[in-house]
mmCIF file of C-alpha atoms in Angstrom:
data_model
loop_
_atom_site.group_PDB
_atom_site.id
_atom_site.type_symbol
_atom_site.label_atom_id
_atom_site.label_comp_id
_atom_site.label_asym_id
_atom_site.label_seq_id
_atom_site.Cartn_x
_atom_site.Cartn_y
_atom_site.Cartn_z
ATOM 1 C CA MET A 762 0.000 0.000 0.000
ATOM 2 C CA ASN A 763 2.757 2.406 0.949
ATOM 3 C CA ARG A 764 4.608 1.472 -2.216
ATOM 4 C CA ARG A 765 1.554 2.305 -4.327
ATOM 5 C CA VAL A 766 1.143 5.692 -2.615
ATOM 6 C CA LEU A 767 4.824 6.398 -3.182
ATOM 7 C CA LEU A 768 4.553 5.562 -6.892
ATOM 8 C CA ILE A 769 1.504 7.799 -7.240
ATOM 9 C CA GLY A 770 3.352 10.673 -5.561
ATOM 10 C CA VAL A 771 6.349 10.241 -7.836
ATOM 11 C CA ALA A 772 4.095 10.208 -10.893
ATOM 12 C CA VAL A 773 2.292 13.392 -9.786
ATOM 13 C CA ALA A 774 5.605 15.133 -9.126
ATOM 14 C CA GLY A 775 6.865 14.114 -12.558
ATOM 15 C CA LEU A 776 3.747 15.470 -14.237
ATOM 16 C CA ALA A 777 4.105 18.758 -12.354
ATOM 17 C CA VAL A 778 7.746 19.152 -13.414
ATOM 18 C CA ALA A 779 6.851 18.271 -17.006
ATOM 19 C CA GLY A 780 4.002 20.789 -16.983
ATOM 20 C CA ALA A 781 6.268 23.549 -15.672
ATOM 21 C CA GLY A 782 8.854 22.749 -18.327
ATOM 22 C CA MET A 783 6.221 22.796 -21.064
ATOM 23 C CA THR A 784 4.930 26.172 -19.848
ATOM 24 C CA SER A 785 8.452 27.586 -19.917
ATOM 25 C CA VAL A 786 8.971 26.299 -23.456
ATOM 26 C CA LEU A 787 5.685 27.804 -24.626
ATOM 27 C CA MET A 788 6.574 31.177 -23.102
ATOM 28 C CA ASP A 789 9.859 31.165 -25.021
ATOM 29 C CA LEU A 790 8.207 30.343 -28.340
ATOM 30 C CA PRO A 791 7.317 33.470 -30.366
ATOM 31 C CA GLN A 792 3.748 34.145 -31.382
ATOM 32 C CA ASP A 793 2.655 35.716 -34.647
ATOM 33 C CA ALA A 794 2.059 39.459 -34.710
ATOM 34 C CA VAL A 795 -1.579 40.586 -34.810
ATOM 35 C CA PRO A 796 -2.426 43.936 -36.461
ATOM 36 C CA VAL A 797 -3.956 46.610 -34.218
ATOM 37 C CA GLN A 798 -5.749 49.824 -35.041
ATOM 38 C CA ASP A 799 -4.000 53.180 -35.188
ATOM 39 C CA PRO A 800 -6.291 55.733 -33.449
ATOM 40 C CA VAL A 801 -3.830 58.591 -34.008
ATOM 41 C CA GLY A 802 -3.628 57.933 -37.733
ATOM 42 C CA ASP A 803 -7.421 57.633 -37.991
ATOM 43 C CA ALA A 804 -7.881 60.970 -36.230
ATOM 44 C CA LEU A 805 -5.442 62.681 -38.598
ATOM 45 C CA ARG A 806 -7.197 61.229 -41.642
ATOM 46 C CA GLU A 807 -10.593 62.405 -40.330
ATOM 47 C CA ALA A 808 -9.164 65.887 -39.794
ATOM 48 C CA ASN A 809 -7.892 65.990 -43.364
ATOM 49 C CA ARG A 810 -11.316 65.012 -44.698
ATOM 50 C CA ALA A 811 -13.131 67.742 -42.721
ATOM 51 C CA PRO A 812 -14.500 70.658 -44.870
ATOM 52 C CA VAL A 813 -12.443 73.816 -44.872
ATOM 53 C CA GLN A 814 -14.313 76.883 -43.620
ATOM 54 C CA THR A 815 -13.953 79.979 -45.798
ATOM 55 C CA PRO A 816 -13.114 83.235 -44.002
ATOM 56 C CA ALA A 817 -15.813 85.871 -43.704
ATOM 57 C CA SER A 818 -15.814 88.781 -46.177
ATOM 58 C CA PRO A 819 -14.284 92.072 -45.022
ATOM 59 C CA SER A 820 -17.675 93.798 -45.208
ATOM 60 C CA SER A 821 -19.175 91.479 -42.548
ATOM 61 C CA GLN A 822 -16.420 92.086 -40.063
ATOM 62 C CA ALA A 823 -16.984 94.445 -37.154
ATOM 63 C CA PRO A 824 -15.406 97.901 -37.417
ATOM 64 C CA ALA A 825 -12.062 98.258 -35.767
ATOM 65 C CA THR A 826 -11.986 99.890 -32.349
ATOM 66 C CA PRO A 827 -10.059 103.129 -31.993
ATOM 67 C CA ALA A 828 -6.465 102.877 -30.826
ATOM 68 C CA SER A 829 -5.706 103.295 -27.167
ATOM 69 C CA GLY A 830 -3.468 106.276 -27.848
ATOM 70 C CA SER A 831 -6.120 108.286 -29.693
ATOM 71 C CA PRO A 832 -7.401 111.377 -27.902
ATOM 72 C CA SER A 833 -10.731 111.296 -26.132
ATOM 73 C CA THR A 834 -13.811 113.146 -27.390
ATOM 74 C CA VAL A 835 -13.417 116.875 -27.294
ATOM 75 C CA PRO A 836 -16.048 118.382 -24.980
ATOM 76 C CA THR A 837 -18.257 121.155 -26.317
ATOM 77 C CA ALA A 838 -16.998 124.510 -25.126
ATOM 78 C CA ALA A 839 -18.449 127.978 -25.268
ATOM 79 C CA PRO A 840 -17.588 130.094 -28.288
ATOM 80 C CA GLY A 841 -14.223 131.772 -27.930
ATOM 81 C CA ALA A 842 -13.061 129.501 -25.063
ATOM 82 C CA PRO A 843 -9.810 127.535 -25.572
ATOM 83 C CA VAL A 844 -10.224 123.873 -26.438
ATOM 84 C CA VAL A 845 -8.345 121.404 -24.183
ATOM 85 C CA ILE A 846 -7.708 117.887 -25.493
ATOM 86 C CA VAL A 847 -7.187 115.300 -22.722
ATOM 87 C CA THR A 848 -5.441 112.103 -23.837
ATOM 88 C CA PRO A 849 -5.415 108.817 -21.868
ATOM 89 C CA GLU A 850 -1.674 109.258 -21.258
ATOM 90 C CA ALA A 851 -2.294 112.614 -19.626
ATOM 91 C CA GLU A 852 -5.001 111.166 -17.373
ATOM 92 C CA ILE A 853 -2.664 108.341 -16.216
ATOM 93 C CA ALA A 854 0.125 110.859 -15.490
ATOM 94 C CA ALA A 855 -2.276 113.017 -13.452
ATOM 95 C CA VAL A 856 -3.409 110.035 -11.364
ATOM 96 C CA GLN A 857 0.196 109.008 -10.690
ATOM 97 C CA GLU A 858 1.084 112.547 -9.559
ATOM 98 C CA GLU A 859 -1.871 112.620 -7.126
ATOM 99 C CA ALA A 860 -1.016 109.219 -5.566
ATOM 100 C CA PRO A 861 0.940 109.546 -2.297
ATOM 101 C CA PRO A 862 4.522 108.192 -2.272
ATOM 102 C CA GLU A 863 3.627 105.809 0.582
ATOM 103 C CA ALA A 864 1.425 103.726 -1.793
ATOM 104 C CA ALA A 865 4.422 102.289 -3.603
ATOM 105 C CA ALA A 866 6.147 101.381 -0.352
ATOM 106 C CA GLU A 867 3.066 99.563 0.968
ATOM 107 C CA ALA A 868 2.778 97.259 -2.079
ATOM 108 C CA PRO A 869 2.604 93.592 -1.008
ATOM 109 C CA LYS A 870 5.689 91.470 -1.592
ATOM 110 C CA VAL A 871 5.257 88.582 -3.989
ATOM 111 C CA GLU A 872 6.834 85.403 -2.644
ATOM 112 C CA ALA A 873 8.450 82.979 -5.039
ATOM 113 C CA ALA A 874 6.450 79.796 -5.623
ATOM 114 C CA PRO A 875 8.057 76.610 -4.275
ATOM 115 C CA VAL A 876 9.812 74.457 -6.847
ATOM 116 C CA ALA A 877 7.808 71.286 -7.479
ATOM 117 C CA ALA A 878 9.542 67.929 -7.452
ATOM 118 C CA PRO A 879 10.087 66.408 -10.916
ATOM 119 C CA GLY A 880 7.462 63.876 -11.981
ATOM 120 C CA ARG A 881 8.171 60.197 -12.464
ATOM 121 C CA ARG A 882 7.670 58.307 -15.709
ATOM 122 C CA GLN A 883 4.872 55.748 -15.647
ATOM 123 C CA ARG A 884 5.506 52.223 -16.907
ATOM 124 C CA ARG A 885 3.010 50.409 -19.132
ATOM 125 C CA PRO A 886 2.590 46.639 -19.655
ATOM 126 C CA VAL A 887 2.227 46.710 -23.467
ATOM 127 C CA ALA A 888 4.363 48.290 -26.190
ATOM 128 C CA VAL A 889 3.010 49.187 -29.638
ATOM 129 C CA ILE A 890 5.494 48.495 -32.450
ATOM 130 C CA HIS A 891 5.427 49.434 -36.139
ATOM 131 C CA ALA A 892 7.488 47.218 -38.476
ATOM 132 C CA ILE A 893 8.020 47.301 -42.245
ATOM 133 C CA ASP A 894 9.423 44.701 -44.639
ATOM 134 C CA LYS A 895 11.168 46.800 -47.302
ATOM 135 C CA VAL A 896 11.298 43.901 -49.775
ATOM 136 C CA THR A 897 7.611 42.927 -49.771
ATOM 137 C CA ALA A 898 6.352 46.378 -48.624
ATOM 138 C CA GLU A 899 4.431 44.667 -45.799
ATOM 139 C CA SER A 900 3.705 47.014 -42.904
ATOM 140 C CA MET A 901 2.054 46.180 -39.587
ATOM 141 C CA LEU A 902 1.243 47.864 -36.290
ATOM 142 C CA PHE A 903 1.183 45.274 -33.481
ATOM 143 C CA GLU A 904 1.488 44.920 -29.702
ATOM 144 C CA VAL A 905 4.165 43.189 -27.618
ATOM 145 C CA GLU A 906 3.660 42.443 -23.922
ATOM 146 C CA VAL A 907 6.433 43.613 -21.597
ATOM 147 C CA GLY A 908 8.227 40.532 -20.295
ATOM 148 C CA GLY A 909 5.782 38.254 -22.142
ATOM 149 C CA ARG A 910 6.067 35.970 -25.136
ATOM 150 C CA PRO A 911 8.124 37.222 -28.082
ATOM 151 C CA VAL A 912 6.202 38.315 -31.167
ATOM 152 C CA ARG A 913 7.209 37.294 -34.690
ATOM 153 C CA PHE A 914 6.750 39.669 -37.624
ATOM 154 C CA ASN A 915 6.775 38.397 -41.211
ATOM 155 C CA LYS A 916 7.988 34.895 -40.177
ATOM 156 C CA THR A 917 11.510 36.100 -39.436
ATOM 157 C CA LEU A 918 11.746 39.151 -37.162
ATOM 158 C CA ILE A 919 11.231 38.467 -33.429
ATOM 159 C CA PHE A 920 10.505 41.219 -30.870
ATOM 160 C CA SER A 921 10.888 41.055 -27.085
ATOM 161 C CA VAL A 922 10.094 44.046 -24.849
ATOM 162 C CA ARG A 923 11.711 44.463 -21.427
ATOM 163 C CA ALA A 924 10.253 47.857 -20.442
ATOM 164 C CA CYS A 925 7.865 50.498 -21.795
ATOM 165 C CA GLU A 926 7.202 53.863 -20.150
ATOM 166 C CA VAL A 927 5.700 57.240 -20.985
ATOM 167 C CA SER A 928 7.126 60.670 -20.241
ATOM 168 C CA ALA A 929 6.247 62.496 -17.026
ATOM 169 C CA PRO A 930 3.654 65.325 -17.124
ATOM 170 C CA ASP A 931 6.310 67.973 -16.418
ATOM 171 C CA GLU A 932 8.562 66.957 -19.332
ATOM 172 C CA LEU A 933 8.662 69.281 -22.330
ATOM 173 C CA THR A 934 8.181 66.520 -24.929
ATOM 174 C CA GLU A 935 5.404 63.921 -24.700
ATOM 175 C CA ASP A 936 7.114 60.653 -25.553
ATOM 176 C CA ALA A 937 7.027 56.864 -25.186
ATOM 177 C CA ILE A 938 10.214 54.902 -24.508
ATOM 178 C CA ALA A 939 10.654 51.132 -24.767
ATOM 179 C CA TYR A 940 13.591 48.753 -24.281
ATOM 180 C CA LEU A 941 13.525 46.177 -27.091
ATOM 181 C CA GLU A 942 15.463 43.112 -28.135
ATOM 182 C CA VAL A 943 15.052 42.231 -31.818
ATOM 183 C CA GLY A 944 16.360 39.064 -33.430
ATOM 184 C CA VAL A 945 16.203 37.203 -36.742
ATOM 185 C CA GLN A 946 15.123 33.552 -36.728
ATOM 186 C CA PRO A 947 13.814 31.955 -39.951
ATOM 187 C CA ARG A 948 10.629 29.954 -39.516
ATOM 188 C CA GLY A 949 10.188 26.422 -40.805
ATOM 189 C CA VAL A 950 13.843 25.351 -40.804
ATOM 190 C CA ALA A 951 14.611 21.683 -40.178
ATOM 191 C CA VAL A 952 16.853 22.400 -37.168
ATOM 192 C CA PRO A 953 15.611 25.277 -34.970
ATOM 193 C CA THR A 954 18.383 27.713 -34.076
ATOM 194 C CA GLU A 955 18.628 30.548 -31.591
ATOM 195 C CA ALA A 956 17.572 33.939 -32.910
ATOM 196 C CA ARG A 957 20.423 36.138 -34.103
ATOM 197 C CA GLN A 958 20.168 39.455 -32.303
ATOM 198 C CA ILE A 959 20.229 42.539 -34.530
ATOM 199 C CA PHE A 960 19.045 45.218 -32.082
ATOM 200 C CA LYS A 961 19.113 45.751 -28.323
ATOM 201 C CA GLY A 962 18.416 49.048 -26.592
ATOM 202 C CA TRP A 963 15.953 51.896 -26.026
ATOM 203 C CA MET A 964 13.617 53.191 -28.722
ATOM 204 C CA PHE A 965 11.984 56.633 -28.541
ATOM 205 C CA ALA A 966 8.658 57.248 -30.259
ATOM 206 C CA SER A 967 9.528 60.930 -30.780
ATOM 207 C CA SER A 968 12.677 60.110 -32.817
ATOM 208 C CA PRO A 969 12.141 56.893 -34.807
ATOM 209 C CA ALA A 970 14.775 57.821 -37.399
ATOM 210 C CA ILE A 971 17.474 57.958 -34.711
ATOM 211 C CA SER A 972 16.552 55.197 -32.256
ATOM 212 C CA GLY A 973 14.611 52.776 -34.466
ATOM 213 C CA LEU A 974 15.792 49.515 -36.022
ATOM 214 C CA GLN A 975 17.725 50.105 -39.251
ATOM 215 C CA HIS A 976 18.239 46.881 -41.215
ATOM 216 C CA PRO A 977 18.783 46.127 -44.937
ATOM 217 C CA ILE A 978 15.399 44.383 -45.051
ATOM 218 C CA TYR A 979 13.421 45.610 -42.030
ATOM 219 C CA ASP A 980 12.597 48.901 -40.315
ATOM 220 C CA ALA A 981 10.908 48.979 -36.906
ATOM 221 C CA TRP A 982 10.242 51.556 -34.189
ATOM 222 C CA VAL A 983 8.124 52.004 -31.098
ATOM 223 C CA VAL A 984 4.848 53.939 -31.473
ATOM 224 C CA GLY A 985 3.581 54.078 -27.888
ATOM 225 C CA CYS A 986 2.893 52.288 -24.607
ATOM 226 C CA LYS A 987 -0.532 50.983 -23.545
ATOM 227 C CA ALA A 988 -1.957 50.235 -20.108
#
């Protein structure tokens, strides 16, 4: 009886180890890229299709207001009396002369605002990649999970993402940054080989021409990070 229980326990342990090994193998196997929509591109195309509004004719525009430096209306004076023209500049000078000198000294002091701490970049679990095959002219926008299964584009190019984050609110440029590892591994070969790495580093969505993948056959760059 004890021997049977021991054999059952060994069998269960073996199945558990085999299942864990199979899961690890499946996580290492790349999955095919799936196209996703481009909401930014759709919005730009809709804006280009919107009708252009023609400007109103000059006759329908409101008359221009008089300049601030023009003199005020001349009051009606009795015949023979001298006419005095009072300009806005003269009125301001008269008010400043009548103000007591203590008014300037009693002006409240403006305290400098405290310097806010710099914001932190927020990490996202999914990176959006755009890849192009320059030979077949195939282009695709697809997603890659951070730390998840690699994604294969066009049966050869394999993408793995280690991090993806967006710029902080206080940064001058709104950007998305991702750390990618890109390799080449032909599909359908008789003896599977390890992917040959052709890119490893950070990609910036704001400068794809500088940080993107530049290859004789493929071009790829990061588009954004999704929650």
